[in-house]
XYZ file of C-alpha atoms in Angstrom:
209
model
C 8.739 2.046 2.374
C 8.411 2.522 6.106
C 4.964 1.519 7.568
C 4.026 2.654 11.230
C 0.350 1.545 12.365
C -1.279 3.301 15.683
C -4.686 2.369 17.121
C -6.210 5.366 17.935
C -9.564 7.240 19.490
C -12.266 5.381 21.062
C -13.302 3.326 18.162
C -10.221 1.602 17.854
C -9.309 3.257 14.284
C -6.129 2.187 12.285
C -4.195 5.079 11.731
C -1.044 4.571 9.500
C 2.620 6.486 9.074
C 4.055 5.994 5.487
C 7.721 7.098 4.946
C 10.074 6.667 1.282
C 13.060 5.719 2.709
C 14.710 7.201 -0.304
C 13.176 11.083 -0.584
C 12.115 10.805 3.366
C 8.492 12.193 2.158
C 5.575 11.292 4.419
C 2.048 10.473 4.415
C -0.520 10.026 7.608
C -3.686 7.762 6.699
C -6.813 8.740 8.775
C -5.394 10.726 12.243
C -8.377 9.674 13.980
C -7.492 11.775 16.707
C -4.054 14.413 17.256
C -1.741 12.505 19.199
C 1.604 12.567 20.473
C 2.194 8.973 19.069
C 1.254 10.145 15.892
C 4.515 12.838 16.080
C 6.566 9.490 17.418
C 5.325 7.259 14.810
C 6.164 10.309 11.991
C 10.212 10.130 13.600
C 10.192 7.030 13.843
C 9.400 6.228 10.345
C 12.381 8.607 9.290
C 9.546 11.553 7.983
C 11.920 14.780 6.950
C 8.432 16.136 4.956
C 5.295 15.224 5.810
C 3.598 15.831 2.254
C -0.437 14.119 2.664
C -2.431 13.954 5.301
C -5.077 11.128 3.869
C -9.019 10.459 4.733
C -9.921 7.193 3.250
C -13.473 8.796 4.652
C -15.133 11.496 6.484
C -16.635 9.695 9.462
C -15.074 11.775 12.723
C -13.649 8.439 14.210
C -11.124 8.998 10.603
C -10.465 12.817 10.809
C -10.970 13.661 14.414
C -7.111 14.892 14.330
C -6.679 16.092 11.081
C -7.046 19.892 11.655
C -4.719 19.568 14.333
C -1.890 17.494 12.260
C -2.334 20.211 9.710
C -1.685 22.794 11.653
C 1.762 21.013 12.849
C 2.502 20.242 9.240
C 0.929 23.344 7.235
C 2.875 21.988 4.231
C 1.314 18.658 4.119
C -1.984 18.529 1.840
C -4.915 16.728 2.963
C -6.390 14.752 1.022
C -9.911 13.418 0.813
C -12.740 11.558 -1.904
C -14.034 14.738 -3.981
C -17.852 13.101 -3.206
C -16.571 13.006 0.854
C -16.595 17.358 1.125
C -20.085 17.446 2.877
C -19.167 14.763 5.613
C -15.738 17.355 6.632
C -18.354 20.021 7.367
C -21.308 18.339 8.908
C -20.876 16.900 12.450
C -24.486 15.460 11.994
C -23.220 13.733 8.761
C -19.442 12.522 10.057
C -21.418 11.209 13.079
C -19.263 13.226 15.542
C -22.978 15.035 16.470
C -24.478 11.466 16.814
C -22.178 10.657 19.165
C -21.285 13.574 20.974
C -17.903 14.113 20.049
C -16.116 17.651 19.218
C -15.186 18.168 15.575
C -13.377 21.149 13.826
C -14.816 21.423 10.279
C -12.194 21.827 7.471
C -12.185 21.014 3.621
C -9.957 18.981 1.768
C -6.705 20.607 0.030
C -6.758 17.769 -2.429
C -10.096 15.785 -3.826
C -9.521 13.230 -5.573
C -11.474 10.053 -7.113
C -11.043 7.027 -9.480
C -7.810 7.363 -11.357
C -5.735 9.824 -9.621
C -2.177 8.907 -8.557
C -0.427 10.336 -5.458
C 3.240 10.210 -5.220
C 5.275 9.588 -2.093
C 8.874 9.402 -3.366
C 9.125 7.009 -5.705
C 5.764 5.345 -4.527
C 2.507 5.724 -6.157
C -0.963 5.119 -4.962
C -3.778 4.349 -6.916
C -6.728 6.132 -6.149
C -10.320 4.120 -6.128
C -13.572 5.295 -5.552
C -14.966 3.223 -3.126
C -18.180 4.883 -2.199
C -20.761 2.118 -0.030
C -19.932 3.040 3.295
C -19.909 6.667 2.436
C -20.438 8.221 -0.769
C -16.836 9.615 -1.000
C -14.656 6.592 0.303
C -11.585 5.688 -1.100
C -9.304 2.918 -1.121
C -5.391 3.273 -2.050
C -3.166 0.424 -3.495
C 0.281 1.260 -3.907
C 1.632 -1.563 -6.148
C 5.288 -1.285 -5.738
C 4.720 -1.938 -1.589
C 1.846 -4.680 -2.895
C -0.171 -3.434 -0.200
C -3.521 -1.958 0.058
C -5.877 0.672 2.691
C -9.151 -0.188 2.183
C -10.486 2.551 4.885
C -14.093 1.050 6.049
C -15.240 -0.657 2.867
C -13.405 -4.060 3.591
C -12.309 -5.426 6.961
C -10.812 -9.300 7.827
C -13.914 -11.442 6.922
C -16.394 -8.486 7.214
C -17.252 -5.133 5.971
C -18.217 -1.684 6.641
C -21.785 -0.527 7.291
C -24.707 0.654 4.954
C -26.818 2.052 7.076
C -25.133 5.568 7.814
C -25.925 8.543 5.941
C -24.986 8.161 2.499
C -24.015 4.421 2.351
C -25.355 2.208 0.202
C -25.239 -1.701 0.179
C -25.584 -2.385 -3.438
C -22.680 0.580 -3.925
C -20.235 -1.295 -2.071
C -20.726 -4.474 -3.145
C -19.859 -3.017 -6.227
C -17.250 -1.060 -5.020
C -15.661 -4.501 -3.557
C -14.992 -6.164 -6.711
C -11.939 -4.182 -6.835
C -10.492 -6.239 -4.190
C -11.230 -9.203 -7.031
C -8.797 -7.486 -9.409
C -5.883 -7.804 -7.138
C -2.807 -10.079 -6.633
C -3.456 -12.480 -3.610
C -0.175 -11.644 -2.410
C -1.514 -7.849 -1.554
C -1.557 -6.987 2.158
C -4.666 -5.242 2.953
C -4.733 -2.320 5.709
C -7.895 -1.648 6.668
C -10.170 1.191 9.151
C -10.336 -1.140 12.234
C -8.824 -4.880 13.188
C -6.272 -7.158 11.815
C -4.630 -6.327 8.577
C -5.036 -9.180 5.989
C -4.489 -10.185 2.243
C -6.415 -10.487 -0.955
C -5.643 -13.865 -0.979
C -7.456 -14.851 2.588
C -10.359 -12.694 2.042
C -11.077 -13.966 -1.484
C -11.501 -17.425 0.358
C -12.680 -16.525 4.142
C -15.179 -13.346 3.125
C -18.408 -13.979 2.544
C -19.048 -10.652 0.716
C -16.240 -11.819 -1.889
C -17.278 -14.715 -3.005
C-alpha cells in the first residue's frame, strides 16, 4: 500500500493519501483543508478511484476540506464515527466558530463504529471507537500494512485533549488500552507530529503505562 502524508491548515494536521497498489482504490484521512497537494499527493500515490474520504473526528482543523474533496470525487464516500454527526453540523461544536474559521456543514455518507471493516483493495481497516477527545472518534488499524491512525486520541508521548465539548478523560483512557492490544511493531499515524510505534509509546507514554 502506498502512503502519502501532507501537513496541512493552520494547526499543523496530518492528512494522509492511501493507495492499493493492486485495485488502485483510494482513501484520504482527515483533508483538513482542500488543497492542491492533496490532488498531487492522490497522483502521486497511483489513485485511479478515490473510494473514502475518512474523519478520524469532527473537529474543523480534520474536515475543513472535506466538502470540497467530495465534490471533486462525488464517488468517494465519506466516512465518519456514527456518535461524530453533531460535530459535522455545528461550527460551535467542531470549534471552527471558536476560532473563527469558515466551515461548510455536511453529514457523513458512511457512520461507522466498533467493529466495522472498510476495504481498500485487498486492505482492511478495523474500525475502533475511540471516543475521549470527542464522543465519535475513531481510530483505524489496518493489519496487513501493520500500521495504525489514531486521529487525536494518541500522539508521540502525549495525547489529545478532554476539555472540548464532548471529551471525556476517563473515556479515553479507556479508549487507549486499545493501543495495549497491539503488536509493537505497528506504526502509529497520528492527528498532529511525528508518527511512531506501539512499541515506543508503550515504554515512552505516560498515559500507557
Amino acid at each position: 500500500m502506498v502512503l502519502k502524508h501532507l501537513t496541512l491548515g493552520d494547526l499543523g494536521t496530518n492528512c494522509y493519501v492511501l493507495c492499493d497498489e493492486e485495485s488502485k482504490e483510494g482513501a484520504v484521512i482527515d483533508p483538513a483543508v482542500y488543497s492542491v497537494e492533496i490532488e498531487k499527493a492522490i497522483i502521486e500515490a497511483g489513485i485511479k478511484s478515490l473510494k473514502y474520504i475518512i474523519c478520524t473526528h469532527g473537529h474543523f482543523d480534520h474536515v475543513g476540506g472535506v466538502c470540497e474533496l467530495s465534490r471533486k470525487h462525488p464517488q468517494a464516500e465519506i466516512v465518519a464515527g456514527k456518535d461524530e454527526a453533531t460535530l459535522l453540523r455545528s461550527p460551535m461544536l467542531n470549534l471552527s466558530g471558536h476560532f473563527g474559521y469558515p466551515f461548510e456543514m455536511f453529514d457523513a455518507d458512511l457512520s461507522v463504529e466498533g467493529g466495522d471493516v472498510l476495504a481498500l483493495g485487498e486492505n482492511t481497516f478495523k474500525v475502533y471507537s475511540a471516543p475521549g477527545h470527542t464522543k465519535g472518534g475513531i481510530v483505524l488499524v489496518c493489519e496487513n500494512a501493520e500500521i495504525i491512525f489514531s486521529g487525536d486520541t494518541l500522539f508521540m508521548g502525549s495525547i489529545g485533549r478532554t476539555d472540548f465539548p464532548g471529551g471525556s478523560y476517563s473515556e479515553l483512557m479507556n479508549s487507549l488500552s486499545l493501543f495495549k492490544r497491539m503488536p509493537e511493531s505497528y506504526k502509529i499515524y497520528s492527528g498532529h507530529g511525528p508518527a511512531t510505534t506501539v512499541g515506543y509509546e508503550l515504554k515512552a507514554n505516560m498515559y500507557l503505562r
